[in-house]
JSON list of C-alpha atoms and ligand atoms in Angstrom, two decimals:
[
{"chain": "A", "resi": 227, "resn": "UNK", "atom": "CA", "xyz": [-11.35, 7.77, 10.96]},
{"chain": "A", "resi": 228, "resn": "UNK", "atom": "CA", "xyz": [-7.88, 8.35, 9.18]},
{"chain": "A", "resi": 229, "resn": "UNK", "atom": "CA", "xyz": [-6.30, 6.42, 12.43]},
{"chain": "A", "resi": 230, "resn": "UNK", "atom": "CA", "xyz": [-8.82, 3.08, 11.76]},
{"chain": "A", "resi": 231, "resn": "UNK", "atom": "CA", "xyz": [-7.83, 3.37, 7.86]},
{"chain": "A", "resi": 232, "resn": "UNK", "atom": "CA", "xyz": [-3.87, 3.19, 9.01]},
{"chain": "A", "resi": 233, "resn": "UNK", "atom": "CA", "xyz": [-4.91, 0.04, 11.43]},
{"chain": "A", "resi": 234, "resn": "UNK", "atom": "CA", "xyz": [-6.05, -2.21, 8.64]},
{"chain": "A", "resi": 235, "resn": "UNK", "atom": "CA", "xyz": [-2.45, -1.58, 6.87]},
{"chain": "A", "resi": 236, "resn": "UNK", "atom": "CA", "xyz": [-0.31, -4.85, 6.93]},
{"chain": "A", "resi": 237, "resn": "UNK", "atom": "CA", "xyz": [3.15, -5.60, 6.74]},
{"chain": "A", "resi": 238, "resn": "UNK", "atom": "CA", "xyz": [4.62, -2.15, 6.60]},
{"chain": "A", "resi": 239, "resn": "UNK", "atom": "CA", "xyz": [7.81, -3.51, 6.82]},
{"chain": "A", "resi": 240, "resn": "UNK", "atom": "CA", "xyz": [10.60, -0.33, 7.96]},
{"chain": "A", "resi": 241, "resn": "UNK", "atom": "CA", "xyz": [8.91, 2.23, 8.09]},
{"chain": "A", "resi": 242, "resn": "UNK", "atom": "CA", "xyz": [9.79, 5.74, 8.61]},
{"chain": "A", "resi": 243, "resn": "UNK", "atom": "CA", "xyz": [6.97, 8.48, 9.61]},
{"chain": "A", "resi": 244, "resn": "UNK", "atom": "CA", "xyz": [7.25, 12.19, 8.76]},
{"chain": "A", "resi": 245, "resn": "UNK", "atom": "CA", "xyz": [5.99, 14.64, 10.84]},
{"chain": "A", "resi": 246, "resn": "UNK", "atom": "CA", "xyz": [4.99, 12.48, 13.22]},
{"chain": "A", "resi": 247, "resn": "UNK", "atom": "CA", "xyz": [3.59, 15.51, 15.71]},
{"chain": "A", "resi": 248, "resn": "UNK", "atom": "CA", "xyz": [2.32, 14.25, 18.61]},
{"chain": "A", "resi": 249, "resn": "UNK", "atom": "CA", "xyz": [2.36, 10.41, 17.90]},
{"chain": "A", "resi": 250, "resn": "UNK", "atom": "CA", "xyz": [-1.45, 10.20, 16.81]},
{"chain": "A", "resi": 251, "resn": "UNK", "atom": "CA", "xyz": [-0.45, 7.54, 14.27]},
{"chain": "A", "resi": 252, "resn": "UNK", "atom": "CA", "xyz": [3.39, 6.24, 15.45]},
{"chain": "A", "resi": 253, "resn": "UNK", "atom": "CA", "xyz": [1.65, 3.37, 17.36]},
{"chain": "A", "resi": 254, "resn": "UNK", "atom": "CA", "xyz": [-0.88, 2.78, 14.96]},
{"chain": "A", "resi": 255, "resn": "UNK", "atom": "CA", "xyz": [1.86, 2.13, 12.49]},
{"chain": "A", "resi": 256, "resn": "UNK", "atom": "CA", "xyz": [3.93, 0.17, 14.71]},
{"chain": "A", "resi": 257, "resn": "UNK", "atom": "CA", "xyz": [1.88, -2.48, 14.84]},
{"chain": "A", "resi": 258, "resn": "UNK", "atom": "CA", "xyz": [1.75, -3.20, 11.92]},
{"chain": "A", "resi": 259, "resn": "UNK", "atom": "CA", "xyz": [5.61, -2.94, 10.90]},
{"chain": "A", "resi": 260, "resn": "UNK", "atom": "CA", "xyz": [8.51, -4.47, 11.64]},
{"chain": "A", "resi": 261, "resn": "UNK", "atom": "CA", "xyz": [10.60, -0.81, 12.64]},
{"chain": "A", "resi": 262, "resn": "UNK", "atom": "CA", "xyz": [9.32, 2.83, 12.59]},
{"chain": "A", "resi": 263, "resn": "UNK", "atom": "CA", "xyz": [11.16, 5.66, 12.68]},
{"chain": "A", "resi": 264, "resn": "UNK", "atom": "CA", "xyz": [8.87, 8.50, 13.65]},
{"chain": "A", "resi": 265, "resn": "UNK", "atom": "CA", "xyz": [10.66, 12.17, 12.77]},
{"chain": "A", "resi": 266, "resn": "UNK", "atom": "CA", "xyz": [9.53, 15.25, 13.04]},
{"chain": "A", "resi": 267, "resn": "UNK", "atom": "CA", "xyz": [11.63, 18.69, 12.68]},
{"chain": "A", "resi": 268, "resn": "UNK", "atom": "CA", "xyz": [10.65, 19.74, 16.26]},
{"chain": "A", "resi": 269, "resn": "UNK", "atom": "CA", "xyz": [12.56, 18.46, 19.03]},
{"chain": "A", "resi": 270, "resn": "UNK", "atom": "CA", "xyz": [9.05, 19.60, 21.32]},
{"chain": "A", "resi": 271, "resn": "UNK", "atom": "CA", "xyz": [6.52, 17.46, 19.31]},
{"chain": "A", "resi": 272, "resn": "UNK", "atom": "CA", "xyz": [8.89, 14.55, 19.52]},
{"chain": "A", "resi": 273, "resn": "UNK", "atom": "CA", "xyz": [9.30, 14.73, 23.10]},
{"chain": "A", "resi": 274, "resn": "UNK", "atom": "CA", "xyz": [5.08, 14.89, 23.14]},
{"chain": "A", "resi": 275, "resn": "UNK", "atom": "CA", "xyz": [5.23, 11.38, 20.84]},
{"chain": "A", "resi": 276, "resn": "UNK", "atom": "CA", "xyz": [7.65, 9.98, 23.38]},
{"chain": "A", "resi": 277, "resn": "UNK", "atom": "CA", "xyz": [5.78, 10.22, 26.44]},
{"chain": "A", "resi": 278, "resn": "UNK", "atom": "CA", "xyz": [2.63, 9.01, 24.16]},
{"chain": "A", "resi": 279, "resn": "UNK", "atom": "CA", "xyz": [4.08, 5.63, 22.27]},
{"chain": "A", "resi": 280, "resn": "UNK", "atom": "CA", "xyz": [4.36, 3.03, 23.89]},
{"chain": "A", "resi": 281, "resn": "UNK", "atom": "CA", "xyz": [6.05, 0.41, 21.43]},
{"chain": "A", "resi": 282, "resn": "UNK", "atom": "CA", "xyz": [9.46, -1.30, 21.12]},
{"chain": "A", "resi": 283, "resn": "UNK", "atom": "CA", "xyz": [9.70, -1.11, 17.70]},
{"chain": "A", "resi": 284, "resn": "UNK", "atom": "CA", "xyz": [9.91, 2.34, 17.71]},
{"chain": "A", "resi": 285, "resn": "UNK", "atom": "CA", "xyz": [12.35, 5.52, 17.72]},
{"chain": "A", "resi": 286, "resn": "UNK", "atom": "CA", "xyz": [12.89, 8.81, 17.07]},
{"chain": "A", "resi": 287, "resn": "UNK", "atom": "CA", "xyz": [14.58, 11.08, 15.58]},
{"chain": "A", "resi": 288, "resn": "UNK", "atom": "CA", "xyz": [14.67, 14.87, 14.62]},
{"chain": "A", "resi": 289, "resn": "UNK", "atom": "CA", "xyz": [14.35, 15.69, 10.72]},
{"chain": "A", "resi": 290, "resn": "UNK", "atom": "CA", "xyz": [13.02, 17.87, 8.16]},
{"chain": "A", "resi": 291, "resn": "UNK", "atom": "CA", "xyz": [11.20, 15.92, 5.70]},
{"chain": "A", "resi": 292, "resn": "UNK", "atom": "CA", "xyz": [12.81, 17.46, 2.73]},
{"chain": "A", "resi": 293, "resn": "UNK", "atom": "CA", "xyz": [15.96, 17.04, 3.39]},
{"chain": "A", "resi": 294, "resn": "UNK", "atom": "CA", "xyz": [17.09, 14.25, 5.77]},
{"chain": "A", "resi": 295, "resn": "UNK", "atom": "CA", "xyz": [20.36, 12.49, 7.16]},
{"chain": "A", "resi": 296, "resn": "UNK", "atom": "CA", "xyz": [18.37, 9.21, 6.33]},
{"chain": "A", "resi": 297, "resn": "UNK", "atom": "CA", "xyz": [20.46, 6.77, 3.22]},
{"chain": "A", "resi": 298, "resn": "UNK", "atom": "CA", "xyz": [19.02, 6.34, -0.01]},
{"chain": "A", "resi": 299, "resn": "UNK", "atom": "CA", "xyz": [16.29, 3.14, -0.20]},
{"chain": "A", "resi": 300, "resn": "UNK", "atom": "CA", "xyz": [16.89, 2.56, 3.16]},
{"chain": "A", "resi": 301, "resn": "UNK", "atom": "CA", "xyz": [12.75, 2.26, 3.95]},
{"chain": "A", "resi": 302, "resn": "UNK", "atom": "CA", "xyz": [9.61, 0.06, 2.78]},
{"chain": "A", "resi": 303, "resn": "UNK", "atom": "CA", "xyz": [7.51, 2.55, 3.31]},
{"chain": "A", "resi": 304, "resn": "UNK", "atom": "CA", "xyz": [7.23, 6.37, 4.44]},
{"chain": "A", "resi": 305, "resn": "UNK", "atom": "CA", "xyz": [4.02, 7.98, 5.54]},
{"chain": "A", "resi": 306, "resn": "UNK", "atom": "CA", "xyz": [3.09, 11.41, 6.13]},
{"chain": "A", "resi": 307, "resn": "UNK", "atom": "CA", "xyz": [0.20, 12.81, 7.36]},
{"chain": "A", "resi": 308, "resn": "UNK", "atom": "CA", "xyz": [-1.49, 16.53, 7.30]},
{"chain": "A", "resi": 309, "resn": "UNK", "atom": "CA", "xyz": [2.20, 17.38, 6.62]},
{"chain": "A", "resi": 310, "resn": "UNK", "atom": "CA", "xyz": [2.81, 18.41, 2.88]},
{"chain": "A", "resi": 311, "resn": "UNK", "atom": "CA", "xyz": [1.13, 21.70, 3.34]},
{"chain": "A", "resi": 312, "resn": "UNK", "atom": "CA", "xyz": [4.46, 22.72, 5.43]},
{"chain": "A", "resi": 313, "resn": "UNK", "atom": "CA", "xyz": [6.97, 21.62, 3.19]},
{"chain": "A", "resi": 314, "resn": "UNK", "atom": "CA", "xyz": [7.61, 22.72, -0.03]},
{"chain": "A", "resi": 315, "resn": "UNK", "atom": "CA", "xyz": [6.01, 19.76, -1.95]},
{"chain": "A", "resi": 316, "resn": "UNK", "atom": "CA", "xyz": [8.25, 18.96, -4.75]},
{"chain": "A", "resi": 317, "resn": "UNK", "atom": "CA", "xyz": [11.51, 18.73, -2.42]},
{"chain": "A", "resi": 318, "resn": "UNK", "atom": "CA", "xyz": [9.58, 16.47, 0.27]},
{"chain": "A", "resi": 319, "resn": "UNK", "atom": "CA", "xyz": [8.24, 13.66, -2.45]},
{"chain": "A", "resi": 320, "resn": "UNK", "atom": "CA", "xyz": [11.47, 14.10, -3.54]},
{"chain": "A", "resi": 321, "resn": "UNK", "atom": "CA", "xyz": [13.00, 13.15, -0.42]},
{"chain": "A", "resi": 322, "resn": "UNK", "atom": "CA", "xyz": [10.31, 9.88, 0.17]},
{"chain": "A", "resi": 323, "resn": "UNK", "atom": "CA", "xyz": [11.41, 8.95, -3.08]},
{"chain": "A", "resi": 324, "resn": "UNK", "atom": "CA", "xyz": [15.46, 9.12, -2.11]},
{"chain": "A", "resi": 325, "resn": "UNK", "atom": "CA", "xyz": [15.14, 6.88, 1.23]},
{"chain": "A", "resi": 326, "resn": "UNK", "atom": "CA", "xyz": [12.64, 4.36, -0.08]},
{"chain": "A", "resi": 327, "resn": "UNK", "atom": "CA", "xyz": [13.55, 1.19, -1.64]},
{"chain": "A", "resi": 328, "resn": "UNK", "atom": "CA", "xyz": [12.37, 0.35, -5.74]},
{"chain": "A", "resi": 329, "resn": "UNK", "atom": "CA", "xyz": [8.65, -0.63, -4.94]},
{"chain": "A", "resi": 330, "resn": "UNK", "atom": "CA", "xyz": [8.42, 0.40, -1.43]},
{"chain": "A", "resi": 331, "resn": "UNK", "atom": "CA", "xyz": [5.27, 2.27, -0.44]},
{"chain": "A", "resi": 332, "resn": "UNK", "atom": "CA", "xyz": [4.03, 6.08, 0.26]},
{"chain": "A", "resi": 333, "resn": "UNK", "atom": "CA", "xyz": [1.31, 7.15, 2.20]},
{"chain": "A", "resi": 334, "resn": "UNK", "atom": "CA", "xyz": [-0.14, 10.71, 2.23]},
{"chain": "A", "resi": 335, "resn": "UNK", "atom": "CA", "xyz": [-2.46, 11.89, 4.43]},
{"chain": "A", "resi": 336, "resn": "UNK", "atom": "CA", "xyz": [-3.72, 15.14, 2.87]},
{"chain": "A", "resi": 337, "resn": "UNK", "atom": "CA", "xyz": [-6.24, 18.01, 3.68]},
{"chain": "A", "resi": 338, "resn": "UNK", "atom": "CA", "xyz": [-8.05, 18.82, 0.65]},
{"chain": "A", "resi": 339, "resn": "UNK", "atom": "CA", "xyz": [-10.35, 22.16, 1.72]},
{"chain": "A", "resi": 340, "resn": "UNK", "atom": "CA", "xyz": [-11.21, 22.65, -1.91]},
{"chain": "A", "resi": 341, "resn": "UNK", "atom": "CA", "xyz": [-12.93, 19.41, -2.25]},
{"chain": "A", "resi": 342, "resn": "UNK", "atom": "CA", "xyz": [-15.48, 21.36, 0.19]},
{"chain": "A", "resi": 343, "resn": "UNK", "atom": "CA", "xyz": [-17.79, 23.69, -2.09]},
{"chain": "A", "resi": 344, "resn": "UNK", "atom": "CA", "xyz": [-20.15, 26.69, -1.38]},
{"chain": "A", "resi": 345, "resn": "UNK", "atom": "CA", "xyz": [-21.61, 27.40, 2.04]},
{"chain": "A", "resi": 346, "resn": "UNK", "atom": "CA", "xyz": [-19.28, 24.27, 3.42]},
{"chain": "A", "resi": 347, "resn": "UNK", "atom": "CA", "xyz": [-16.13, 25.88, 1.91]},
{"chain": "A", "resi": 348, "resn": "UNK", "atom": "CA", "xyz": [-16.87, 29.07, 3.43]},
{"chain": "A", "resi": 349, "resn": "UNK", "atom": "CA", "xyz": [-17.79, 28.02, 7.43]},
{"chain": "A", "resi": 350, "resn": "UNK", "atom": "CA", "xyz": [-14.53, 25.54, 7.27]},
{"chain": "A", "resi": 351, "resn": "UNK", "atom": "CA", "xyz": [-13.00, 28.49, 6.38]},
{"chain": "A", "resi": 352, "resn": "UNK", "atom": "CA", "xyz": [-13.95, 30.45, 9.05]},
{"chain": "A", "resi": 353, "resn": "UNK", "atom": "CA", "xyz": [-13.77, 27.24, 11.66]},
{"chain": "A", "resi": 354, "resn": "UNK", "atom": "CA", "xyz": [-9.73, 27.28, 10.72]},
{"chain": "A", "resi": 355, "resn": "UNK", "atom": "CA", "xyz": [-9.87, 31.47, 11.25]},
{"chain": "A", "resi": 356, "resn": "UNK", "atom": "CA", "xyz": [-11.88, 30.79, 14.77]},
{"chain": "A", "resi": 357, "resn": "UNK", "atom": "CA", "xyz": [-9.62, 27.79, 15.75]},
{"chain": "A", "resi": 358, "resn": "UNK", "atom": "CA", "xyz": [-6.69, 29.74, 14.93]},
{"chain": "A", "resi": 359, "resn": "UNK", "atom": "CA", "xyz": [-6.93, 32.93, 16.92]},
{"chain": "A", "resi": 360, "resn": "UNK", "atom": "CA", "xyz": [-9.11, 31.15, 19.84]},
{"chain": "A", "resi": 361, "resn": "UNK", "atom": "CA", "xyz": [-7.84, 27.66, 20.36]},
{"chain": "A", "resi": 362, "resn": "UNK", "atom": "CA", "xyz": [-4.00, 28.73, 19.17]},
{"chain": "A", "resi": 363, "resn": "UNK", "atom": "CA", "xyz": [-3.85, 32.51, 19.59]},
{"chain": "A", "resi": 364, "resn": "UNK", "atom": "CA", "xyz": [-1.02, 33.11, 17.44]},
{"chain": "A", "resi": 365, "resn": "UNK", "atom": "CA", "xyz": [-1.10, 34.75, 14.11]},
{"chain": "A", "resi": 366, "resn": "UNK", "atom": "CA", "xyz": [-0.36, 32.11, 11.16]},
{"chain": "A", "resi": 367, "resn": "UNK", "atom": "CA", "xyz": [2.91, 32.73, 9.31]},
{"chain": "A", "resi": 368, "resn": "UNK", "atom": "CA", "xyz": [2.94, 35.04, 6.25]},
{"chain": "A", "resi": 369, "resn": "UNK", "atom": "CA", "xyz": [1.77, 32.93, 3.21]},
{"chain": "A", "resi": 370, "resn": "UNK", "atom": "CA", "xyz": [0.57, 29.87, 5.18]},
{"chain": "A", "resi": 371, "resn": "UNK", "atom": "CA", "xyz": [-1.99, 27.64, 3.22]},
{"chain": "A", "resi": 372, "resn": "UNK", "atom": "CA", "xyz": [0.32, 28.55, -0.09]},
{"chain": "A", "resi": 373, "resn": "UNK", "atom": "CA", "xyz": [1.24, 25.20, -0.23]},
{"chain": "A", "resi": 374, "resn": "UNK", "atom": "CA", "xyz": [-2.06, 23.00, 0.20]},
{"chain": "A", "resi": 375, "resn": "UNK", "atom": "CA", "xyz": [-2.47, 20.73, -2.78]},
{"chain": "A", "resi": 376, "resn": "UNK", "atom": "CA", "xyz": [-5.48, 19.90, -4.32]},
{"chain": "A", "resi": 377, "resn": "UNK", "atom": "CA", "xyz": [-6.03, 15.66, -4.75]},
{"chain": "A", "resi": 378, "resn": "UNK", "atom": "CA", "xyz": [-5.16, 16.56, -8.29]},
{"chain": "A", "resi": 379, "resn": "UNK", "atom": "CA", "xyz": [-2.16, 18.53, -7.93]},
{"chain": "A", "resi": 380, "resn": "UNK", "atom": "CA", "xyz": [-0.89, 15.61, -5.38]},
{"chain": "A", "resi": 381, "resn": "UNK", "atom": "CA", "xyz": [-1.44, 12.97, -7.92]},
{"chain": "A", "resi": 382, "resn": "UNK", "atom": "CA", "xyz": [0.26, 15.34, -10.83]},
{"chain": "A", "resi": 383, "resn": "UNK", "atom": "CA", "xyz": [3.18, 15.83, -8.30]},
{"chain": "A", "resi": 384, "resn": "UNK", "atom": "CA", "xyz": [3.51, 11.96, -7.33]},
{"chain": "A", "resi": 385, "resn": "UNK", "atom": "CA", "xyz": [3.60, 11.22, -10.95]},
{"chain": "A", "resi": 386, "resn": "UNK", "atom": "CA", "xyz": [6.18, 13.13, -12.02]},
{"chain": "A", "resi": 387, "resn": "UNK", "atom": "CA", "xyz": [8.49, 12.38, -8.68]},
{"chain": "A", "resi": 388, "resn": "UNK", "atom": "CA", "xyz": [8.62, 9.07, -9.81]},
{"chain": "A", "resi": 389, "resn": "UNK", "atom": "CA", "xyz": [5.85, 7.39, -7.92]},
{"chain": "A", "resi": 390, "resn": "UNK", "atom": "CA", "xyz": [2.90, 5.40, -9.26]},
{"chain": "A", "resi": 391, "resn": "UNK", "atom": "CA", "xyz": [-0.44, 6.31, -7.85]},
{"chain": "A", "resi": 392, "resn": "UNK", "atom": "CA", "xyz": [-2.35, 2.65, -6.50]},
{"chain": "A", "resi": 393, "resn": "UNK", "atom": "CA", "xyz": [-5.00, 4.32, -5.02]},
{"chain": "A", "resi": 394, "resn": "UNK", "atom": "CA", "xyz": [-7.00, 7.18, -3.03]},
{"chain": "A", "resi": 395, "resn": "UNK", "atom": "CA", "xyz": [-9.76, 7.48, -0.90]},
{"chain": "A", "resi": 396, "resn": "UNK", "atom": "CA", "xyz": [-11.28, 9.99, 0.30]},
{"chain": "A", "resi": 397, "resn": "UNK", "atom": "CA", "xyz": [-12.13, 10.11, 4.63]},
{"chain": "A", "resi": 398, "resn": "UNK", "atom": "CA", "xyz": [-14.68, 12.57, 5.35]},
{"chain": "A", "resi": 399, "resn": "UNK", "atom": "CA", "xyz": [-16.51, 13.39, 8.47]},
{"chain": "A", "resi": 400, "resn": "UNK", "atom": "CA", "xyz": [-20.09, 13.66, 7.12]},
{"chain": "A", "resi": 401, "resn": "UNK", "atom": "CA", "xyz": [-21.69, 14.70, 10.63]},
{"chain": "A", "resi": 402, "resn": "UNK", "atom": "CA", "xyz": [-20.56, 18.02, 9.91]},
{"chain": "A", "resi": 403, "resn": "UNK", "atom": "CA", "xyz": [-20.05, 19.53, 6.53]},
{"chain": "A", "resi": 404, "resn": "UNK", "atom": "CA", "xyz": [-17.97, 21.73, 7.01]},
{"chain": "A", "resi": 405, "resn": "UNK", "atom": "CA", "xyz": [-15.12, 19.22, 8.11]},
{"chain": "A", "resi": 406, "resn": "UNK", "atom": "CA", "xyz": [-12.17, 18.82, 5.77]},
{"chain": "A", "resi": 407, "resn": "UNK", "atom": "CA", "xyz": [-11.87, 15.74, 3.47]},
{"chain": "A", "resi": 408, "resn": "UNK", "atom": "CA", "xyz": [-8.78, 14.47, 3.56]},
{"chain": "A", "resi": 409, "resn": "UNK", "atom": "CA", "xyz": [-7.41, 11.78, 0.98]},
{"chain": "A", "resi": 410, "resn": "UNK", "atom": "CA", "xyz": [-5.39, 8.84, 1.65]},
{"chain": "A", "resi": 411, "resn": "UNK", "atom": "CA", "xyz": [-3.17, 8.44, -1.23]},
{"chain": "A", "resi": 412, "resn": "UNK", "atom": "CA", "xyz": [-1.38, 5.29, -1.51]},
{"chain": "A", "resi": 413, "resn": "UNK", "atom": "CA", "xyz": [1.56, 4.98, -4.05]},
{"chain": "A", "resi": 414, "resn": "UNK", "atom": "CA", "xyz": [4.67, 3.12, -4.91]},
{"chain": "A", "resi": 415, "resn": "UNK", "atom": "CA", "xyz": [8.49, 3.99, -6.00]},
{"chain": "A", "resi": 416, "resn": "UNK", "atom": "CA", "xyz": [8.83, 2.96, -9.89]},
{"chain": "B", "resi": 94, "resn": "SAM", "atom": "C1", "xyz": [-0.59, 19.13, 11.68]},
{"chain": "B", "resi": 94, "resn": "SAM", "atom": "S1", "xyz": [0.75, 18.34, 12.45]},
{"chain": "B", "resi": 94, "resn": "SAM", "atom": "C2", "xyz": [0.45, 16.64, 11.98]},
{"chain": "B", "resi": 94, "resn": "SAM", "atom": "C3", "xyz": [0.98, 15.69, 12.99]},
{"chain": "B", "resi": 94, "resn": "SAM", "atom": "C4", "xyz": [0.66, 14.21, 12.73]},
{"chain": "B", "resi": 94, "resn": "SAM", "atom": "N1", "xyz": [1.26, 13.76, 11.51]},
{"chain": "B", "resi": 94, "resn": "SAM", "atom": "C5", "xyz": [-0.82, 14.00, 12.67]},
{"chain": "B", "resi": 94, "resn": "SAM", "atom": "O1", "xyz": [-1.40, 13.88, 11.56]},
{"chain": "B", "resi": 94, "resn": "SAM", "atom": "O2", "xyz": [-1.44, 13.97, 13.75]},
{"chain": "B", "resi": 94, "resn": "SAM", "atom": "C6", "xyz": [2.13, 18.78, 11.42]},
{"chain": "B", "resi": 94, "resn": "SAM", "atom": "C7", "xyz": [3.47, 18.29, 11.94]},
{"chain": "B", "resi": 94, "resn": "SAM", "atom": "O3", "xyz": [4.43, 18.44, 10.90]},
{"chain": "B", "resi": 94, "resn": "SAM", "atom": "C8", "xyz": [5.63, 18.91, 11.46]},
{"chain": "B", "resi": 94, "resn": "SAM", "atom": "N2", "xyz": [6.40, 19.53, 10.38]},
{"chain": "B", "resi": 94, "resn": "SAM", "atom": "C9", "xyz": [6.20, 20.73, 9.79]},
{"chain": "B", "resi": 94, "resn": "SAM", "atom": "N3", "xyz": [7.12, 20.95, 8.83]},
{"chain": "B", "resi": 94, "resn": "SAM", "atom": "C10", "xyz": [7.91, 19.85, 8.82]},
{"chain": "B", "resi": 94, "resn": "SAM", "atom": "C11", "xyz": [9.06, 19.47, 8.07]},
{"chain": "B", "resi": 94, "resn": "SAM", "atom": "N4", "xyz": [9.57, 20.26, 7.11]},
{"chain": "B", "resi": 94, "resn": "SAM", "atom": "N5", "xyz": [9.65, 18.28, 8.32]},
{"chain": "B", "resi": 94, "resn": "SAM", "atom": "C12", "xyz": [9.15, 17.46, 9.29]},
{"chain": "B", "resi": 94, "resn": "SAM", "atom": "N6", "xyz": [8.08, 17.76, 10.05]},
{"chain": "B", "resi": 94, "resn": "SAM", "atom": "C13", "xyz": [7.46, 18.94, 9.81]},
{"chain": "B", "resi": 94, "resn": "SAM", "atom": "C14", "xyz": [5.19, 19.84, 12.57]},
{"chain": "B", "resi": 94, "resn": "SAM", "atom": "O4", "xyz": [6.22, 20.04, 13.51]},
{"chain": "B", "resi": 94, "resn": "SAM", "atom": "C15", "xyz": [3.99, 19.08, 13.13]},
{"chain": "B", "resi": 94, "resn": "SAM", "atom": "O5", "xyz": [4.38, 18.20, 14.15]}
]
């Protein structure tokens, strides 16, 4: 659903992706840009997105979204999906603010579990437990989920990182509710 809302984006110009993963959105994005730069700060994922994009406009590089080797408004627009969560927030809109241009364009793609209430809140809860030690089988890292922001914290954090929120909608799967909403926030560099 997230991947069909990226599809009707136009004229992306350069555009550099964060945390690109496995390349579920690189191509996505490339069509509809003139350049993307799809990063991610392991060398394994990126060699995953390689084999999987297929597009000319696109390459790859290894970074850490919160602090890169990329220049200063170099970028029309940066997007980031189920990323922010990793990062420590404040230094990664930081850094999408540093290598975009005045007026270029942020997307965030962001899971928002407590926009999920009661008996929902509770089996996504345990899905992510199940899914963890089943499909993954390792044990999460100490403190992991510290850093998932709320739609409201994300908007309080854009704002004062010097980016002006243009709008947000909210993708949810409603066959199951229990799925995670996840909002995509669209913003721009004052
Ligand atoms: C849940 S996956 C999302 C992948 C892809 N964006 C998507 O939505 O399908 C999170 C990705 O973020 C990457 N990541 C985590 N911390 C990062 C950081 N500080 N800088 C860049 N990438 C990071 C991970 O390596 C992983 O590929």
């Amino acid at each position: 659903m997230v991947r069909e809302r990226v599809a009707r984006e136009r004229n992306l110009g350069r555009v550099v992706e964060f945390g690109c993963g496995t390349g579920f959105y690189t191509e996505v994005l490339a069509c509809n840009a003139d350049t993307v730069l799809a990063t991610d700060v392991s060398s394994v994922m990126l060699d995953v997105a390689k084999r999987r994009v297929n597009a000319r406009n696109v390459t790859f590089r290894v970074e850490d979204c919160q602090r890169t080797s990329l220049p200063d408004g170099a970028f029309d627009t940066a997007f980031m999906s189920l990323v922010i969560h990793f990062t420590v927030p404040d230094h990664a809109v930081a850094e999408m603010h540093r290598i975009l241009r005045p007026g270029g364009t942020l997307i965030v793609v962001n899971l928002d579990p407590q926009a999920l209430n009661g008996l929902a809140r509770i089996r996504s809860l345990m899905r992510v437990v199940y899914q963890g030690v089943v499909g993954y089988r390792i044990k999460p890292p100490k403190r992991f989920g510290r850093n998932v922001v709320t739609e409201a914290q994300l908007a309080q954090l854009l704002g004062r990182s010097g980016f002006r929120v243009g709008s947000t909608e909210t993708v949810r799967d409603s066959s199951r509710s229990s799925s995670i909403p996840v909002e995509y926030v669209r913003a721009a560099k004052t």
